[in-house]
Tab-separated table of C-alpha atoms in Angstrom:
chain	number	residue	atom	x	y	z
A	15	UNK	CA	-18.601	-19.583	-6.395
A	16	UNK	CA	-15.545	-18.710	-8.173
A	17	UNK	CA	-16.349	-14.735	-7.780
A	18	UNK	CA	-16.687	-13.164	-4.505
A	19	UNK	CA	-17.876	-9.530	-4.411
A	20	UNK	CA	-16.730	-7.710	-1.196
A	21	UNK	CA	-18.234	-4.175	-1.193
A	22	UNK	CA	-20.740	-2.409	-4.023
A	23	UNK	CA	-22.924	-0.028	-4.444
A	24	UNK	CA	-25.440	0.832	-7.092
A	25	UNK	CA	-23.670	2.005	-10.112
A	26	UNK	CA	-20.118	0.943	-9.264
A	27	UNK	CA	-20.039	-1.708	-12.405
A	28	UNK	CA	-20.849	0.048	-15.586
A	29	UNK	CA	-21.299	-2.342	-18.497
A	30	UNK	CA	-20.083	0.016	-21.597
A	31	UNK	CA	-20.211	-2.107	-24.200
A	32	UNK	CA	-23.003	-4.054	-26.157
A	33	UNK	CA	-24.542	-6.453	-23.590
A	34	UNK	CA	-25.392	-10.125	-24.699
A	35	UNK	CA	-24.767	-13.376	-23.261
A	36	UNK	CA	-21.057	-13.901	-22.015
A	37	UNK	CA	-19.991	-10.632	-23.260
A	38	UNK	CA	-18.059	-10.567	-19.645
A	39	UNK	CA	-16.985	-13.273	-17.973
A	40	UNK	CA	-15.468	-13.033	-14.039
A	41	UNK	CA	-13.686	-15.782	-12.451
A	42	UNK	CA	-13.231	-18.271	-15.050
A	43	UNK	CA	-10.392	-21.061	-14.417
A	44	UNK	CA	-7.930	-19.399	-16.554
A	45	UNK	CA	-4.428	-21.458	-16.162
A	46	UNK	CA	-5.018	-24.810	-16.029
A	47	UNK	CA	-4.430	-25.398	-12.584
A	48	UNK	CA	-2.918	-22.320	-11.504
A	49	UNK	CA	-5.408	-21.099	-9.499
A	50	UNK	CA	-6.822	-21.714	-6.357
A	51	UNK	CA	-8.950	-18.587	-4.928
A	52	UNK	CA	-11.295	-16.414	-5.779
A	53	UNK	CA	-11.895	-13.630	-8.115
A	54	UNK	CA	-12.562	-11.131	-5.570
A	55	UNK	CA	-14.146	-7.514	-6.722
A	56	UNK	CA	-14.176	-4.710	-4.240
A	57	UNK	CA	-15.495	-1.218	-5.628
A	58	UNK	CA	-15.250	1.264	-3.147
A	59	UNK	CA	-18.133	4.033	-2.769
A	60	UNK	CA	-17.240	7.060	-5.166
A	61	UNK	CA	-15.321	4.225	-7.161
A	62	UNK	CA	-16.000	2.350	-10.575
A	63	UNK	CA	-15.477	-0.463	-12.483
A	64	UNK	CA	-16.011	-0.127	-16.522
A	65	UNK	CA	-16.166	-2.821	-18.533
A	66	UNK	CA	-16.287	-3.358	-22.380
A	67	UNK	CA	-17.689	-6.783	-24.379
A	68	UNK	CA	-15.966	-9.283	-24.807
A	69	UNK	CA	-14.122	-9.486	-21.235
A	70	UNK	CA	-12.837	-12.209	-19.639
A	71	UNK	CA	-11.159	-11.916	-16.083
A	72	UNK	CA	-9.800	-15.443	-14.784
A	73	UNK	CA	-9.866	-16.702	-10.913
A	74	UNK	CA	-7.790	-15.358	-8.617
A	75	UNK	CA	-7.732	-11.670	-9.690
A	76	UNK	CA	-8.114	-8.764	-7.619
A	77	UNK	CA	-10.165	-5.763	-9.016
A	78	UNK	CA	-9.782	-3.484	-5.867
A	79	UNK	CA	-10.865	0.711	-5.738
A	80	UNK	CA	-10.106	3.175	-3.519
A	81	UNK	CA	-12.136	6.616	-2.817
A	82	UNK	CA	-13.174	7.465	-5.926
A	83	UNK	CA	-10.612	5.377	-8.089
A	84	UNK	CA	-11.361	3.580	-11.427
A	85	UNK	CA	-10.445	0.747	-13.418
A	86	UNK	CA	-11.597	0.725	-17.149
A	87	UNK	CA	-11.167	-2.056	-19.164
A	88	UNK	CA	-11.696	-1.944	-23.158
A	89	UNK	CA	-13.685	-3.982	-25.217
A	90	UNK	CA	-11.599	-7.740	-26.354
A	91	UNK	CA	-9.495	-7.968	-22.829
A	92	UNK	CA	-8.227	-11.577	-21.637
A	93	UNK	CA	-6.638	-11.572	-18.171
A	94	UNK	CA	-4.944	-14.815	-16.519
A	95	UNK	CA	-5.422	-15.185	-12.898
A	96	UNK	CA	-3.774	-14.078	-9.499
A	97	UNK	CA	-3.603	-10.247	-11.201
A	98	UNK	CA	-4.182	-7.451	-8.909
A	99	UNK	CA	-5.531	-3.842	-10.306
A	100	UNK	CA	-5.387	-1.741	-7.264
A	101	UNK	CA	-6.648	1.940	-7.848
A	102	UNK	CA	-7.623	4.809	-5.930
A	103	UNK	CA	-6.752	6.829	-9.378
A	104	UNK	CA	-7.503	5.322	-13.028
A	105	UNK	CA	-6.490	2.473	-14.283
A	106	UNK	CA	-7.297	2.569	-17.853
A	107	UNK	CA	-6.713	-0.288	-19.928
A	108	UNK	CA	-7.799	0.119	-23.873
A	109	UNK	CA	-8.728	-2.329	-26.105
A	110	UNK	CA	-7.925	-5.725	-27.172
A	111	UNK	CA	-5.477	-6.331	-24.906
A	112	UNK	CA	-3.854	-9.543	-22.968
A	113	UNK	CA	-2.354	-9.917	-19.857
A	114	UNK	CA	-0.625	-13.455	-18.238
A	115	UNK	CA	-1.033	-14.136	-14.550
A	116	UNK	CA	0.295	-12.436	-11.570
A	117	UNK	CA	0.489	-9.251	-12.816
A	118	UNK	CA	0.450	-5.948	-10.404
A	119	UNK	CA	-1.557	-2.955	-11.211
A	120	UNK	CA	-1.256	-0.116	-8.546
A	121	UNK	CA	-1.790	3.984	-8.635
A	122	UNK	CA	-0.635	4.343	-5.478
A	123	UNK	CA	2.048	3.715	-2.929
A	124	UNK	CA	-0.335	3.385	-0.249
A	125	UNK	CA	1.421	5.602	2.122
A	126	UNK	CA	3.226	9.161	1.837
A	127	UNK	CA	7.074	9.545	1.131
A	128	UNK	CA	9.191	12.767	1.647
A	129	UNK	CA	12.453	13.660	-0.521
A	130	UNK	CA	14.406	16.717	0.937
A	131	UNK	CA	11.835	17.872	3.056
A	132	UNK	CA	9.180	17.260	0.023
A	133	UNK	CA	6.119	15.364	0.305
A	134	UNK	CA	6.305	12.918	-2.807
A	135	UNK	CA	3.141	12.305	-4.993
A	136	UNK	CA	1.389	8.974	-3.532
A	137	UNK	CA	-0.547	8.568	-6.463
A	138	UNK	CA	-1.459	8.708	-10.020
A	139	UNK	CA	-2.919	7.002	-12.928
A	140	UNK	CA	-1.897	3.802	-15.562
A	141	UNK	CA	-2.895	3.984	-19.263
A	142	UNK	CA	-2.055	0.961	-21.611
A	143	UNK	CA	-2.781	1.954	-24.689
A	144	UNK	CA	-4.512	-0.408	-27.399
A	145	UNK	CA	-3.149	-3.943	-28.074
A	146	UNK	CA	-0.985	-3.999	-25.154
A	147	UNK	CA	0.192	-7.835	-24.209
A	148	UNK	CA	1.652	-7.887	-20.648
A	149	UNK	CA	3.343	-11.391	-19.722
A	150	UNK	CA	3.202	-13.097	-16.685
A	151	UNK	CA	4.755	-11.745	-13.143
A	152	UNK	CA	5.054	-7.612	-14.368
A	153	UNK	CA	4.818	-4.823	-11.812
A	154	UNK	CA	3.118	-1.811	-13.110
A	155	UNK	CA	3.826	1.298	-11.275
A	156	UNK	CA	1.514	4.156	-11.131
A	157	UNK	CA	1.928	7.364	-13.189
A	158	UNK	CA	2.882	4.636	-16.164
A	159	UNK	CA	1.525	4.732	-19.884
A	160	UNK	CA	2.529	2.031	-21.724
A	161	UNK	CA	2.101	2.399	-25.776
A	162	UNK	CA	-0.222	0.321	-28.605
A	163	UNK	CA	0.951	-2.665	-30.161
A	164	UNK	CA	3.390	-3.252	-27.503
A	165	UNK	CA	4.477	-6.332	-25.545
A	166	UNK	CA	5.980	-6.193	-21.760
A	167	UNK	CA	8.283	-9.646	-21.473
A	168	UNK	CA	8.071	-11.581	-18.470
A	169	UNK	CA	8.527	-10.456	-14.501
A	170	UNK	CA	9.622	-6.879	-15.967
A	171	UNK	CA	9.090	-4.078	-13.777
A	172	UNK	CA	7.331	-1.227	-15.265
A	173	UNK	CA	8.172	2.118	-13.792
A	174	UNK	CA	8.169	4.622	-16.572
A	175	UNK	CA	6.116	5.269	-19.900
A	176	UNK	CA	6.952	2.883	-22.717
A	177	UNK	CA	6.308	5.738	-25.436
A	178	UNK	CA	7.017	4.223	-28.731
A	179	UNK	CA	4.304	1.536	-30.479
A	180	UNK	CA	5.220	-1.968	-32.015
A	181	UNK	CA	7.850	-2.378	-29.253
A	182	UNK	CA	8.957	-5.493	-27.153
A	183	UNK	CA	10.375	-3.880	-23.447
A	184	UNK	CA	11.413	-5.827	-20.975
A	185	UNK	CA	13.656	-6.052	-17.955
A	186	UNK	CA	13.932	-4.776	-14.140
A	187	UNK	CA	13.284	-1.375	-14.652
A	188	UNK	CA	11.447	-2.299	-18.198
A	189	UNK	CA	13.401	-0.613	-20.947
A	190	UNK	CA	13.305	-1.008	-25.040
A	191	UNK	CA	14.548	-4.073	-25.903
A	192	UNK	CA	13.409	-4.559	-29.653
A	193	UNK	CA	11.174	-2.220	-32.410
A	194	UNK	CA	9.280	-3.593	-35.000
A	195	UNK	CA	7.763	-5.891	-32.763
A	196	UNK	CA	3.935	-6.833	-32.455
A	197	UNK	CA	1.954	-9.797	-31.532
């Protein structure tokens, strides 16, 4: 009751990891308290969802494709609830990683923008590399790659690749804010 699947088709969840009891877990309460809907999947056709072992996705979260967008999740991934992973590109998230509630996910703008008579691209793909922890109420922006052993601080707004490992960024757009820094 806590996961509501809106539209799939055969072959739009792809298990890639070993598969044994509760090695993924959808809609779990998360948060104590925090959450009140839903885990709602919607995989459009030509679209897929990947998942690793050890997964756990908490109520509340969105895991939304479009055309023949992806989201791939790695192997040892814990996400809060009320996130939203919006794709009609790849979302690729690598292993062992950790992200707090309300977190935004999105390839695309939705819509097309012009600059100087230009079309603008409308889309591309997110990459968090290995042991990535991503606190509560960040906006990831598409086109982003964020690097391993890196933490995003709280309601930062991620519009540009974090390059360097063992980082803490942070801020509104996210910048470096500390190296040496793991969790």
């Amino acid at each position: 009751p806590t996961t509501k699947i809106r539209s799939l088709h055969r072959g739009a969840i792809v298990l890639t990891g070993r598969v044994f009891k509760a090695s993924v877990l959808l809609g779990f309460e998360g948060s104590i308290g925090r959450y009140s809907g839903p885990m709602i999947i919607n995989i459009s056709r030509g679209g897929r969802l990947y998942l690793g072992q050890n997964v756990n996705i908490s109520r509340g979260t969105k895991l939304v494709t479009v055309g023949n967008g992806s989201i791939i999740i790695g192997n040892g991934f814990f996400c809060n609830g009320d996130c939203y992973f919006l794709s009609d590109k790849e979302i690729n998230i690598g292993d062992e990683c950790l992200f707090g509630w309300d977190i935004d996910d999105n390839t695309t703008d939705g819509h097309f923008t012009y600059s100087d008579g230009m079309e603008n691209i409308k889309s591309a793909p997110i990459c968090l590399k290995n042991h990535v922890w991503v606190c509560s109420n960040v906006r990831i922006n598409k086109g982003v790659t964020i690097a391993g052993d890196s933490v995003v601080a709280m309601a930062s707004l991620v519009s540009k690749d974090l390059e360097q490992c063992k980082c803490l960024y942070g801020g509104v757009p996210a910048r470096l804010i500390r190296k040496d820094y793991n969790w």
